[in-house]
PDB file of C-alpha atoms and ligand atoms in Angstrom:
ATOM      1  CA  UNK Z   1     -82.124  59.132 -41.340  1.00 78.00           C
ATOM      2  CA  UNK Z   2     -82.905  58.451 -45.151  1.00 88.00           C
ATOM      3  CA  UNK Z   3     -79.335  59.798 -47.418  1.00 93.00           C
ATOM      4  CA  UNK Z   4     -80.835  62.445 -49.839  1.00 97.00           C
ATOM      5  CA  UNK Z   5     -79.632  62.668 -53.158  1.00 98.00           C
ATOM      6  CA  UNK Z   6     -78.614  65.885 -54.725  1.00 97.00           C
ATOM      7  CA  UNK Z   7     -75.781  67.613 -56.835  1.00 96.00           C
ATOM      8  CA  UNK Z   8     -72.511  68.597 -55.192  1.00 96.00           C
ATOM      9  CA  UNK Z   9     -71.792  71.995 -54.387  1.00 95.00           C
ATOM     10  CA  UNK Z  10     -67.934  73.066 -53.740  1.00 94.00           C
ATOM     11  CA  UNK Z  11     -68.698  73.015 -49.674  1.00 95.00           C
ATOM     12  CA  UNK Z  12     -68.960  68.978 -50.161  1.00 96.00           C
ATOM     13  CA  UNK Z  13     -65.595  68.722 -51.505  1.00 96.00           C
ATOM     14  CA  UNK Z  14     -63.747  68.462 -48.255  1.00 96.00           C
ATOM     15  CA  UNK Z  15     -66.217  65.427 -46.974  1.00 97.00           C
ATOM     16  CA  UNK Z  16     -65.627  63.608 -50.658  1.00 97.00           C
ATOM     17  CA  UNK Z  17     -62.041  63.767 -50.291  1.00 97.00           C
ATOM     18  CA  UNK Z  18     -62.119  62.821 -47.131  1.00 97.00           C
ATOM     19  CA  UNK Z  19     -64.078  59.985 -47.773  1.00 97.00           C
ATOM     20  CA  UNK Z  20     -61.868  58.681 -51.158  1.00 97.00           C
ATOM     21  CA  UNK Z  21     -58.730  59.079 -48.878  1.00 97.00           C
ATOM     22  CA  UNK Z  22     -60.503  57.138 -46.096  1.00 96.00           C
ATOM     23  CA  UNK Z  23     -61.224  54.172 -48.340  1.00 95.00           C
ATOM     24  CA  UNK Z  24     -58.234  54.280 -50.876  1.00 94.00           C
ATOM     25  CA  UNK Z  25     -55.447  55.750 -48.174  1.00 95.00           C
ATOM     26  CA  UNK Z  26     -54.338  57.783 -50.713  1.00 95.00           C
ATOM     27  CA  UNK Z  27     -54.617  61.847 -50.514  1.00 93.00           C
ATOM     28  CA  UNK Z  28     -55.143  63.544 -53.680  1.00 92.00           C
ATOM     29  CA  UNK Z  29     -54.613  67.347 -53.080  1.00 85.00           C
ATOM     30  CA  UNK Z  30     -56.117  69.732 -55.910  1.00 92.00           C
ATOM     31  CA  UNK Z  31     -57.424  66.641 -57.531  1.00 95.00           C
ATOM     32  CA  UNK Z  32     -60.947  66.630 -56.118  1.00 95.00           C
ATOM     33  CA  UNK Z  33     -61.499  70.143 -57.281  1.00 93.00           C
ATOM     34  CA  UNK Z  34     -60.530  69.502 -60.640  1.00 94.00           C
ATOM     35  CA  UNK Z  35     -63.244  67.243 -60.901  1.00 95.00           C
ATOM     36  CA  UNK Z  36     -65.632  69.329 -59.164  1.00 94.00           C
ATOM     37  CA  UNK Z  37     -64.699  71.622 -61.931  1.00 92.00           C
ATOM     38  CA  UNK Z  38     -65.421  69.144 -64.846  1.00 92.00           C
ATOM     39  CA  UNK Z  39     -67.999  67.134 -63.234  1.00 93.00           C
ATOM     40  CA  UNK Z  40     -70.064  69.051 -60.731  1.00 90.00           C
ATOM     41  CA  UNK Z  41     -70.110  72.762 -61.541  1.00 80.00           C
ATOM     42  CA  UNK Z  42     -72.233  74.906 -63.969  1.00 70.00           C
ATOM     43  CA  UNK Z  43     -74.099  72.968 -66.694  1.00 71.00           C
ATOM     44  CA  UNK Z  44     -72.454  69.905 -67.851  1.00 79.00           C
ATOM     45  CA  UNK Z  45     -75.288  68.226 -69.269  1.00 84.00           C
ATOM     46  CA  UNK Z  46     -73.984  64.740 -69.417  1.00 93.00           C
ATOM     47  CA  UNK Z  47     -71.960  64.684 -66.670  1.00 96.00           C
ATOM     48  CA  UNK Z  48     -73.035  63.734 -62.794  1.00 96.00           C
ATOM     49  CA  UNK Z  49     -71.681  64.576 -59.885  1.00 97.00           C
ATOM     50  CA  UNK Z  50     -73.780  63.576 -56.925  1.00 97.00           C
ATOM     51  CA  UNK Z  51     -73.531  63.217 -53.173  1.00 98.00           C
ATOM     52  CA  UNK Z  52     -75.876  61.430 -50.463  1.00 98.00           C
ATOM     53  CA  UNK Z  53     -76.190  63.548 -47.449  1.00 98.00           C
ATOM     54  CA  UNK Z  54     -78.055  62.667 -44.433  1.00 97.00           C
ATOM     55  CA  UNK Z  55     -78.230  64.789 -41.194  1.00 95.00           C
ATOM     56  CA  UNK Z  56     -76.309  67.596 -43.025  1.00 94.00           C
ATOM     57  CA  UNK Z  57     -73.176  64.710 -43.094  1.00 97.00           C
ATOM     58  CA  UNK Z  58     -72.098  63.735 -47.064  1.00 98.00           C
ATOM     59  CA  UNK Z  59     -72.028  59.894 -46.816  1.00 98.00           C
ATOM     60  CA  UNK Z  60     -71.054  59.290 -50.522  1.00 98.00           C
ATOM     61  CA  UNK Z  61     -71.058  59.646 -53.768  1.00 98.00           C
ATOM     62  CA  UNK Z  62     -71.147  58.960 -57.465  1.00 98.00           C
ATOM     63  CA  UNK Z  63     -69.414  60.294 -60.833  1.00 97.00           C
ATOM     64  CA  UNK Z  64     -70.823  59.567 -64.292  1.00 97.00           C
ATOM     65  CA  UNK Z  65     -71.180  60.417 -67.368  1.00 96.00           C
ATOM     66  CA  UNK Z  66     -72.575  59.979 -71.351  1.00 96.00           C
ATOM     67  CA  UNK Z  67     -70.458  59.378 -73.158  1.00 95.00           C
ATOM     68  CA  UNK Z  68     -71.104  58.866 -77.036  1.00 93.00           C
ATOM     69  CA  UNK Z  69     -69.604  56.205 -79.645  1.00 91.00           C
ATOM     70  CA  UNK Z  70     -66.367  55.508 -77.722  1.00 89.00           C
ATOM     71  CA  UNK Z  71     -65.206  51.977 -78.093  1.00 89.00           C
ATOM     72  CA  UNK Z  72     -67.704  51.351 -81.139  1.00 90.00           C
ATOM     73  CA  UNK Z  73     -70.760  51.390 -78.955  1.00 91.00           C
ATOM     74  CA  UNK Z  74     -73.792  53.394 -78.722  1.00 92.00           C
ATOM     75  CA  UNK Z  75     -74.309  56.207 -76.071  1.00 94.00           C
ATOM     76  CA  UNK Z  76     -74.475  54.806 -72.760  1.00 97.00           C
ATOM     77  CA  UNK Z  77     -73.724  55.369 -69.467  1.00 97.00           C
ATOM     78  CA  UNK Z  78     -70.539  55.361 -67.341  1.00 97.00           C
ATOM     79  CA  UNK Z  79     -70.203  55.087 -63.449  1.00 98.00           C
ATOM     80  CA  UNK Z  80     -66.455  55.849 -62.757  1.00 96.00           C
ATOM     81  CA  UNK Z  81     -66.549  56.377 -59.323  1.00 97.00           C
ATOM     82  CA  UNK Z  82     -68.770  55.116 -56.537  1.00 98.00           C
ATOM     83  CA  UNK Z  83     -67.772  55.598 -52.792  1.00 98.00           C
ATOM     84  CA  UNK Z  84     -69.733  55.216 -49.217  1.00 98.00           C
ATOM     85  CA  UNK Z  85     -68.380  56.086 -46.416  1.00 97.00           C
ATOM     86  CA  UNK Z  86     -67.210  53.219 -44.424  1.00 96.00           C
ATOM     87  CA  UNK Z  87     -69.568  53.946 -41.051  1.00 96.00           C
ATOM     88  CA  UNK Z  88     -72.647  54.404 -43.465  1.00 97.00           C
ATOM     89  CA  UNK Z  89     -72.576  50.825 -46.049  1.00 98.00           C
ATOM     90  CA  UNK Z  90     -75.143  48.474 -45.880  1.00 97.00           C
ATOM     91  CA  UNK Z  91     -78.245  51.090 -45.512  1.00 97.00           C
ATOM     92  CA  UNK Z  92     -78.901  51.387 -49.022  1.00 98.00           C
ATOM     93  CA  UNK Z  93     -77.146  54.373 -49.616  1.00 98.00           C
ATOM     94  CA  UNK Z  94     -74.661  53.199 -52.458  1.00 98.00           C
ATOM     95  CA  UNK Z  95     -77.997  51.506 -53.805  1.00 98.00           C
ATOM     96  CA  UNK Z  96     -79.475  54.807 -54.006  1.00 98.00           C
ATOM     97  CA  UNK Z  97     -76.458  56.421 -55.237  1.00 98.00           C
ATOM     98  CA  UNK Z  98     -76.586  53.966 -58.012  1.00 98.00           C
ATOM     99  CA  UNK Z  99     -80.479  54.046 -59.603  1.00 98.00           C
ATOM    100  CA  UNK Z 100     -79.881  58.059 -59.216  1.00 98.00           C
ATOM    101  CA  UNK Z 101     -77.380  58.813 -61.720  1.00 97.00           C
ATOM    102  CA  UNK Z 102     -79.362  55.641 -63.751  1.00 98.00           C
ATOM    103  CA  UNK Z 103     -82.186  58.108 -63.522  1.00 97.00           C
ATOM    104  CA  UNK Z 104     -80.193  61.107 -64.956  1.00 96.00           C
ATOM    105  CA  UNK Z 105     -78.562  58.763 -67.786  1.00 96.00           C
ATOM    106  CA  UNK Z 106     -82.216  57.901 -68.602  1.00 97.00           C
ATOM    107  CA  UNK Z 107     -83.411  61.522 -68.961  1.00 95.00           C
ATOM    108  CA  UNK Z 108     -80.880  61.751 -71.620  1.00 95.00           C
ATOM    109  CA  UNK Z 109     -82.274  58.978 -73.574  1.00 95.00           C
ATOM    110  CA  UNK Z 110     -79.452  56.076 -72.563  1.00 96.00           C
ATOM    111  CA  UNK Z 111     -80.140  52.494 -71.844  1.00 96.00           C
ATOM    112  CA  UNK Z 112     -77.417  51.052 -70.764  1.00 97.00           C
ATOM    113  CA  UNK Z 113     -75.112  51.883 -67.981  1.00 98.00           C
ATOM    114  CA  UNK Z 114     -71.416  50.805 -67.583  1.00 97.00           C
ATOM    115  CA  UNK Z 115     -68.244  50.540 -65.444  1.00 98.00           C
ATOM    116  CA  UNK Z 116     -65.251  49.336 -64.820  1.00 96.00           C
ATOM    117  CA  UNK Z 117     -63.674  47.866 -61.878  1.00 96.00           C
ATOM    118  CA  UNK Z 118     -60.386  46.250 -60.558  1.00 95.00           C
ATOM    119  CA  UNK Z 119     -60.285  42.598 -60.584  1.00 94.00           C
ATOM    120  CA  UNK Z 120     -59.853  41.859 -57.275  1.00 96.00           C
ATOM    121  CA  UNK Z 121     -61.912  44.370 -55.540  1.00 96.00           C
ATOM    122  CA  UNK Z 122     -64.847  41.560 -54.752  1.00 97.00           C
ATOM    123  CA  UNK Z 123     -66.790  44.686 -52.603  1.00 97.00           C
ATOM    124  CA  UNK Z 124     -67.371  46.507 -55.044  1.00 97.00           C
ATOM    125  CA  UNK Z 125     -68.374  43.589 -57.818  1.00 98.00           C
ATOM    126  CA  UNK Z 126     -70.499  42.441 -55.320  1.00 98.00           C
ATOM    127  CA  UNK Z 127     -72.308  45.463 -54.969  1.00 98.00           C
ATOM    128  CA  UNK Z 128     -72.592  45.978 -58.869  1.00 98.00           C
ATOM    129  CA  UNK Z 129     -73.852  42.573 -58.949  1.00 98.00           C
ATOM    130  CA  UNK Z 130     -76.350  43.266 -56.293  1.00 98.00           C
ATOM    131  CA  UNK Z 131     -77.721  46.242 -58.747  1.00 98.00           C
ATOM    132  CA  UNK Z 132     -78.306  43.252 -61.800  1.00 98.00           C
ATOM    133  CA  UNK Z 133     -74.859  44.367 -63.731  1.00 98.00           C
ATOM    134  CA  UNK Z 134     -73.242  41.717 -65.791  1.00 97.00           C
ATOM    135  CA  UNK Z 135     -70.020  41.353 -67.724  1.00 96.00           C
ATOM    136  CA  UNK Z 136     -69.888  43.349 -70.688  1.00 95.00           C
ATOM    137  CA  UNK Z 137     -69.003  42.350 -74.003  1.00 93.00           C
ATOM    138  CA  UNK Z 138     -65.550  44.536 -73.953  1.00 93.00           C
ATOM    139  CA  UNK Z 139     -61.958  43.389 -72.921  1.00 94.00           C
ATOM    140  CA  UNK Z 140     -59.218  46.194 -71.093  1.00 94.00           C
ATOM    141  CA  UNK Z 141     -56.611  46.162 -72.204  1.00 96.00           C
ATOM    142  CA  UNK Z 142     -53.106  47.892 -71.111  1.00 96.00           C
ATOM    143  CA  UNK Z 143     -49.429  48.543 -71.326  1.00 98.00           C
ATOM    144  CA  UNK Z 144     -46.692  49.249 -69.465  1.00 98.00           C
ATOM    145  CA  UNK Z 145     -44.704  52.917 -71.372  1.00 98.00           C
ATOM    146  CA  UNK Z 146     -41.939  53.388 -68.265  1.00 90.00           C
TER     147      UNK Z 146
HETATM  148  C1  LIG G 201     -69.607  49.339 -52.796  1.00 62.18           C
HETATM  149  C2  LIG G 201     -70.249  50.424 -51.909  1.00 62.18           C
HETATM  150  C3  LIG G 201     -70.418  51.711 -52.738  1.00 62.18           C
HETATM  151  C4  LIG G 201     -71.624  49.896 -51.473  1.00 62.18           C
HETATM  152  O1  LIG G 201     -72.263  50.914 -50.701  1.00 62.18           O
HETATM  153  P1  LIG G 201     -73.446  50.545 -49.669  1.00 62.18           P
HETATM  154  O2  LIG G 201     -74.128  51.810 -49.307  1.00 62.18           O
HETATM  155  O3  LIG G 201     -72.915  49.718 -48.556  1.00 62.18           O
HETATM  156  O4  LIG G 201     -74.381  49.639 -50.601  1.00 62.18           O
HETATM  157  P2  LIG G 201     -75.868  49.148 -50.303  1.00 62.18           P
HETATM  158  O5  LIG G 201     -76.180  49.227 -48.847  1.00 62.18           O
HETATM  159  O6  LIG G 201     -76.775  49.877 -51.229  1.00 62.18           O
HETATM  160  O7  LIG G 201     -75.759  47.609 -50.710  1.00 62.18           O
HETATM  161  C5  LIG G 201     -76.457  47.073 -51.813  1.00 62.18           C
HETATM  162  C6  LIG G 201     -76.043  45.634 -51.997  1.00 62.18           C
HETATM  163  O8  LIG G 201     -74.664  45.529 -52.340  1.00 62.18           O
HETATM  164  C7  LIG G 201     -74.137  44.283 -51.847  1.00 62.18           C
HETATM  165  N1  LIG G 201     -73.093  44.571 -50.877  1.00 62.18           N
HETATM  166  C8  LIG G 201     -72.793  45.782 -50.338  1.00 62.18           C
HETATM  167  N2  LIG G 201     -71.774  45.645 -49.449  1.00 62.18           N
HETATM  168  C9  LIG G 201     -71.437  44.336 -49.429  1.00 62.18           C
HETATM  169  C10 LIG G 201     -70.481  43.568 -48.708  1.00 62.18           C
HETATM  170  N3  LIG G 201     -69.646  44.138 -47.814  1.00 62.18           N
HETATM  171  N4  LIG G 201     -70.393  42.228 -48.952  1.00 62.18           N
HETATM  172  C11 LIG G 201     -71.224  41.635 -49.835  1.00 62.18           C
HETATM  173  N5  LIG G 201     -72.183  42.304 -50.544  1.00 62.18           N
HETATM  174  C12 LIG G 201     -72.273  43.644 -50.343  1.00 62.18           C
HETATM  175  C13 LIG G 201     -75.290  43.572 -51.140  1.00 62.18           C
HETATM  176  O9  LIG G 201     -75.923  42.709 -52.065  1.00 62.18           O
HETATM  177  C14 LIG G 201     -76.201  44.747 -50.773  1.00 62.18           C
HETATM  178  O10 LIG G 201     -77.551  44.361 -50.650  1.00 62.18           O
HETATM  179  P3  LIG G 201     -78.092  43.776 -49.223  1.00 62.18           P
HETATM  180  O11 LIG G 201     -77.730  44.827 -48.209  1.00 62.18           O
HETATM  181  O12 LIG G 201     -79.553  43.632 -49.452  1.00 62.18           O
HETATM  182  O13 LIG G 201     -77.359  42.494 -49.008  1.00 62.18           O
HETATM  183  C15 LIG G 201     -69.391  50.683 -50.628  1.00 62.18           C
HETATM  184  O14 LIG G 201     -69.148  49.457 -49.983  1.00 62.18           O
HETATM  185  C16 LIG G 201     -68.055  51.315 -50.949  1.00 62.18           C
HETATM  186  O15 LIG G 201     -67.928  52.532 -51.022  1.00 62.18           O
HETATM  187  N6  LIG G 201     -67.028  50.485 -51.121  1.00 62.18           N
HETATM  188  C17 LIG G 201     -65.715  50.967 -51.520  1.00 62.18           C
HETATM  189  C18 LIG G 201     -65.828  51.370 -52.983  1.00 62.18           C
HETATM  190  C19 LIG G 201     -64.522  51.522 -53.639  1.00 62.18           C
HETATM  191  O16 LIG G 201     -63.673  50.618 -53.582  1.00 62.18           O
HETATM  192  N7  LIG G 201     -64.363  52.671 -54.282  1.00 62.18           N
HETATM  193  C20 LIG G 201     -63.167  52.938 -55.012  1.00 62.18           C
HETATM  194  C21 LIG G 201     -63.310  52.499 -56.474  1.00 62.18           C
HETATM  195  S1  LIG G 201     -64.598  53.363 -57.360  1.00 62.18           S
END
């Protein structure tokens, strides 16, 4: 069955965390309602929360949002988290995922879409690369404060 692609409601949450802890082993109690809180609930016009469901089963989702003149550059875009679950990849679903919260950043006027992603985790570039994205023109940077 075809994912469908809608908002996330607070009944998803368990499934989403469930999925994040099946992929990154790590738990994150209370964490997943905080962003539900910031990301998913009442209006928050420039921020996404959305979740593929198919068969009544959440398969994955995505978190984005607008963000405005940060790091010198226009509004654009930002994809900070994208996750499927492990039984459901390769059916298009992370595709869809993907051009849907491209499709909300669009009906807010933004062109370009960004994100960020560990070095080594070739999945994940691979899939970005699969969706035409392309280096950016910005470096991270970071230090160590313990
Ligand atoms: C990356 C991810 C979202 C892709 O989801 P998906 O539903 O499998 O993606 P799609 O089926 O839409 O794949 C689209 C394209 O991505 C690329 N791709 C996806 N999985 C791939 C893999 N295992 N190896 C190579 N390329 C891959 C392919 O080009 C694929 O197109 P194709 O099927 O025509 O070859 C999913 O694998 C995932 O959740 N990975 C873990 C993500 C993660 O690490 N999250 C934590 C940090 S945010």
């Amino acid at each position: 069955m075809k994912a469908r692609v809608r908002n996330v409601r607070a009944g998803d949450l368990e499934q989403v965390a469930a999925i994040d802890a099946e992929i990154t082993r790590l738990p994150k109690p209370g964490y997943w309602a905080q962003i539900h809180r910031r990301y998913g609930s009442g209006r928050r016009q420039q921020r996404f929360f959305l979740v593929a469901e198919a068969a009544g089963r959440i398969e994955g989702f995505v978190i984005g949002e607008v963000r405005d003149w940060e790091f010198g550059s226009p509004r654009c875009g930002w994809v900070f988290a994208i996750s499927v679950r492990p039984r459901a990849r390769l059916a298009g679903v992370g595709s869809r995922l993907l051009q849907a919260i491209c499709g909300r950043f669009q009906r807010l006027g933004v062109t370009k879409v960004r994100t960020m992603l560990a070095r080594d985790n070739q999945l994940i570039l691979s899939f970005f690369r699969s969706q035409g994205m392309m280096a950016a023109p910005f470096i991270p940077l970071e230090l160590d404060l313990a």
